[in-house]
Amino acid sequence: MFTVPNALSVVRLALVPVFLWLLLGPRYDELAIVVLVFAGFSDWLDGKLARWLNQMSKLGEILDPAADRLYILMTLFAFLYRDILPWWVIVVLVSREVLLAGSLLIIRSRGFRLPEVSYIGKGATFVLMYAFPLLLLIQGESAIVELARPVAYALMIWGGVLYVWSGVLYVLQTFRAVQGSRRAARSA
């Protein structure tokens, strides 16, 4: 339970309100970018350390995705508030989270094992964690903004499509599991 990867996830979770304050309060975008970069890097690092140090745990399986979801949702809501992304993009990505939460509730209520995190889902989160700091960066005024703008939007589109697709795959897994249990119950 008390492992280095879990400690990184706890720190990441603890920084969510700091990130929101930086972004929505005094609008210290540069510091908010630093927090987001740390969140993305520590997300990668805690997974690597868990495998390398053989410190995988049930708590880590909950903390890591919870921190990812929280950063993504809070970033999206902050971006909506600040008008950094169009509302419809945020609605699509948040709807994915709502559908995924519903699928997980169905799976748990039926006593099924939770689906493994897919590589598409991991990849989507990874890409979004790169897109978000760049989207913040391009809100400023500098020479780098024009260079970063197409990269930020490309990563956001790519990450968004992967994010939605991974949600569709989780919903399909849920549907298949429920259908399979109904067939098994009828044939028993």
CSV table of C-alpha atoms in Angstrom, one decimal:
chain,number,residue,atom,x,y,z
A,1,MET,CA,0.0,0.0,0.0
A,2,PHE,CA,2.8,2.5,0.9
A,3,THR,CA,4.8,2.4,-2.3
A,4,VAL,CA,6.7,4.9,-4.4
A,5,PRO,CA,4.2,4.7,-7.3
A,6,ASN,CA,1.2,5.2,-4.9
A,7,ALA,CA,3.0,8.2,-3.3
A,8,LEU,CA,3.4,9.8,-6.8
A,9,SER,CA,-0.3,9.2,-7.5
A,10,VAL,CA,-1.3,10.8,-4.1
A,11,VAL,CA,0.9,13.8,-4.9
A,12,ARG,CA,-0.7,14.1,-8.3
A,13,LEU,CA,-4.1,14.0,-6.7
A,14,ALA,CA,-3.1,16.6,-4.1
A,15,LEU,CA,-2.0,19.0,-6.9
A,16,VAL,CA,-5.4,19.0,-8.7
A,17,PRO,CA,-6.8,21.8,-6.5
A,18,VAL,CA,-3.5,23.7,-6.8
A,19,PHE,CA,-3.7,23.4,-10.6
A,20,LEU,CA,-7.3,24.7,-10.6
A,21,TRP,CA,-6.4,27.6,-8.4
A,22,LEU,CA,-3.4,28.5,-10.6
A,23,LEU,CA,-5.6,28.3,-13.7
A,24,LEU,CA,-8.8,29.9,-12.5
A,25,GLY,CA,-7.7,32.2,-9.6
A,26,PRO,CA,-4.7,34.3,-10.4
A,27,ARG,CA,-4.3,32.7,-13.8
A,28,TYR,CA,-0.7,31.8,-13.4
A,29,ASP,CA,-0.7,29.7,-16.6
A,30,GLU,CA,3.0,29.1,-16.6
A,31,LEU,CA,2.8,27.5,-13.1
A,32,ALA,CA,-0.3,25.6,-14.2
A,33,ILE,CA,1.6,24.2,-17.1
A,34,VAL,CA,4.4,23.1,-14.8
A,35,VAL,CA,1.8,21.2,-12.7
A,36,LEU,CA,0.3,19.6,-15.8
A,37,VAL,CA,3.7,18.6,-17.1
A,38,PHE,CA,4.5,17.1,-13.7
A,39,ALA,CA,1.1,15.2,-13.7
A,40,GLY,CA,1.8,13.8,-17.1
A,41,PHE,CA,5.4,12.8,-16.3
A,42,SER,CA,4.5,11.3,-12.9
A,43,ASP,CA,1.7,9.3,-14.5
A,44,TRP,CA,4.2,7.7,-16.8
A,45,LEU,CA,6.8,7.4,-14.0
A,46,ASP,CA,4.5,5.7,-11.5
A,47,GLY,CA,3.6,3.0,-14.0
A,48,LYS,CA,7.3,2.4,-14.8
A,49,LEU,CA,8.3,2.3,-11.2
A,50,ALA,CA,5.5,0.0,-10.2
A,51,ARG,CA,6.7,-2.6,-12.8
A,52,TRP,CA,10.4,-1.9,-12.2
A,53,LEU,CA,10.3,-2.1,-8.4
A,54,ASN,CA,7.6,-4.8,-8.5
A,55,GLN,CA,5.3,-2.4,-6.4
A,56,MET,CA,2.0,-3.0,-8.3
A,57,SER,CA,-0.9,-2.8,-5.9
A,58,LYS,CA,-4.7,-2.8,-5.9
A,59,LEU,CA,-4.5,0.8,-4.4
A,60,GLY,CA,-2.3,1.8,-7.3
A,61,GLU,CA,-4.8,0.3,-9.8
A,62,ILE,CA,-7.4,2.7,-8.3
A,63,LEU,CA,-5.3,5.8,-7.6
A,64,ASP,CA,-3.5,6.1,-11.0
A,65,PRO,CA,-6.6,6.1,-13.2
A,66,ALA,CA,-8.5,8.2,-10.6
A,67,ALA,CA,-5.7,10.9,-10.8
A,68,ASP,CA,-5.8,10.7,-14.7
A,69,ARG,CA,-9.6,11.1,-14.8
A,70,LEU,CA,-9.5,13.9,-12.3
A,71,TYR,CA,-6.9,15.9,-14.2
A,72,ILE,CA,-8.6,15.4,-17.5
A,73,LEU,CA,-12.1,16.4,-16.1
A,74,MET,CA,-10.8,19.4,-14.1
A,75,THR,CA,-8.7,20.6,-17.1
A,76,LEU,CA,-11.7,20.3,-19.4
A,77,PHE,CA,-13.9,22.2,-17.0
A,78,ALA,CA,-11.2,24.9,-16.5
A,79,PHE,CA,-10.7,25.1,-20.3
A,80,LEU,CA,-14.5,25.6,-20.7
A,81,TYR,CA,-14.5,28.3,-18.1
A,82,ARG,CA,-11.5,30.0,-19.7
A,83,ASP,CA,-12.9,29.5,-23.2
A,84,ILE,CA,-9.8,27.6,-24.3
A,85,LEU,CA,-11.6,24.8,-26.0
A,86,PRO,CA,-15.1,24.9,-27.7
A,87,TRP,CA,-17.9,23.7,-25.5
A,88,TRP,CA,-18.9,20.8,-27.8
A,89,VAL,CA,-15.4,19.3,-27.6
A,90,ILE,CA,-15.7,19.3,-23.8
A,91,VAL,CA,-19.2,17.8,-23.9
A,92,VAL,CA,-18.0,14.9,-26.1
A,93,LEU,CA,-15.0,14.2,-23.8
A,94,VAL,CA,-17.0,14.5,-20.6
A,95,SER,CA,-19.8,12.3,-22.1
A,96,ARG,CA,-17.2,9.6,-22.6
A,97,GLU,CA,-16.4,9.8,-18.9
A,98,VAL,CA,-20.1,9.5,-18.0
A,99,LEU,CA,-20.6,6.5,-20.3
A,100,LEU,CA,-17.5,4.9,-18.9
A,101,ALA,CA,-18.7,5.4,-15.3
A,102,GLY,CA,-22.0,3.9,-16.2
A,103,SER,CA,-20.3,0.9,-17.8
A,104,LEU,CA,-18.2,0.4,-14.7
A,105,LEU,CA,-21.3,0.5,-12.5
A,106,ILE,CA,-23.0,-2.1,-14.6
A,107,ILE,CA,-19.9,-4.3,-14.5
A,108,ARG,CA,-19.5,-4.0,-10.8
A,109,SER,CA,-23.2,-4.6,-10.1
A,110,ARG,CA,-23.1,-7.9,-11.9
A,111,GLY,CA,-19.9,-9.0,-10.2
A,112,PHE,CA,-17.8,-9.0,-13.3
A,113,ARG,CA,-14.1,-8.3,-13.2
A,114,LEU,CA,-13.2,-4.8,-14.3
A,115,PRO,CA,-11.8,-4.6,-17.8
A,116,GLU,CA,-8.1,-4.2,-18.3
A,117,VAL,CA,-7.0,-0.7,-19.1
A,118,SER,CA,-6.5,-0.7,-22.9
A,119,TYR,CA,-3.4,0.6,-24.7
A,120,ILE,CA,-5.7,2.9,-26.6
A,121,GLY,CA,-7.0,4.4,-23.4
A,122,LYS,CA,-3.4,4.8,-22.0
A,123,GLY,CA,-2.3,6.3,-25.3
A,124,ALA,CA,-5.3,8.7,-25.3
A,125,THR,CA,-4.5,9.9,-21.8
A,126,PHE,CA,-0.8,10.2,-22.7
A,127,VAL,CA,-1.6,12.4,-25.7
A,128,LEU,CA,-4.1,14.6,-23.9
A,129,MET,CA,-1.6,15.1,-21.1
A,130,TYR,CA,0.7,16.6,-23.7
A,131,ALA,CA,-2.0,18.5,-25.5
A,132,PHE,CA,-3.3,20.3,-22.4
A,133,PRO,CA,-0.1,22.1,-21.4
A,134,LEU,CA,0.4,23.1,-25.0
A,135,LEU,CA,-3.2,24.5,-25.2
A,136,LEU,CA,-2.4,26.6,-22.2
A,137,LEU,CA,0.9,27.7,-23.7
A,138,ILE,CA,-0.7,29.0,-26.8
A,139,GLN,CA,-2.9,31.3,-24.7
A,140,GLY,CA,0.1,33.6,-24.2
A,141,GLU,CA,1.9,36.0,-26.4
A,142,SER,CA,5.3,34.8,-27.6
A,143,ALA,CA,7.1,33.7,-30.7
A,144,ILE,CA,6.7,30.0,-29.6
A,145,VAL,CA,2.9,30.3,-29.7
A,146,GLU,CA,2.7,30.2,-33.5
A,147,LEU,CA,4.9,27.1,-33.5
A,148,ALA,CA,3.1,25.4,-30.7
A,149,ARG,CA,-0.5,26.1,-32.0
A,150,PRO,CA,-0.7,23.4,-34.7
A,151,VAL,CA,1.0,20.9,-32.5
A,152,ALA,CA,-1.4,21.6,-29.6
A,153,TYR,CA,-4.5,21.3,-31.8
A,154,ALA,CA,-3.1,18.2,-33.5
A,155,LEU,CA,-2.4,16.5,-30.2
A,156,MET,CA,-5.9,17.5,-28.9
A,157,ILE,CA,-7.6,16.1,-31.9
A,158,TRP,CA,-5.6,12.9,-31.9
A,159,GLY,CA,-5.9,12.5,-28.1
A,160,GLY,CA,-9.6,13.3,-28.2
A,161,VAL,CA,-10.4,10.8,-30.9
A,162,LEU,CA,-8.4,8.1,-29.1
A,163,TYR,CA,-10.1,9.0,-25.8
A,164,VAL,CA,-13.6,8.7,-27.3
A,165,TRP,CA,-12.7,5.5,-29.2
A,166,SER,CA,-11.3,3.9,-26.0
A,167,GLY,CA,-14.6,4.8,-24.3
A,168,VAL,CA,-16.6,3.1,-27.1
A,169,LEU,CA,-14.4,0.0,-26.6
A,170,TYR,CA,-15.1,-0.1,-22.9
A,171,VAL,CA,-18.8,0.3,-23.5
A,172,LEU,CA,-18.7,-2.6,-26.0
A,173,GLN,CA,-16.8,-4.8,-23.5
A,174,THR,CA,-19.6,-4.1,-21.0
A,175,PHE,CA,-22.3,-4.9,-23.5
A,176,ARG,CA,-20.6,-8.2,-24.5
A,177,ALA,CA,-20.1,-9.2,-20.8
A,178,VAL,CA,-23.8,-8.5,-20.0
A,179,GLN,CA,-24.9,-10.4,-23.2
A,180,GLY,CA,-22.7,-13.3,-22.4
A,181,SER,CA,-24.0,-13.6,-18.8
A,182,ARG,CA,-27.6,-13.5,-20.1
A,183,ARG,CA,-26.8,-16.3,-22.6
A,184,ALA,CA,-25.1,-18.3,-19.9
A,185,ALA,CA,-28.1,-17.8,-17.5
A,186,ARG,CA,-30.6,-19.0,-20.2
A,187,SER,CA,-28.6,-22.1,-21.1
A,188,ALA,CA,-28.1,-23.1,-17.4
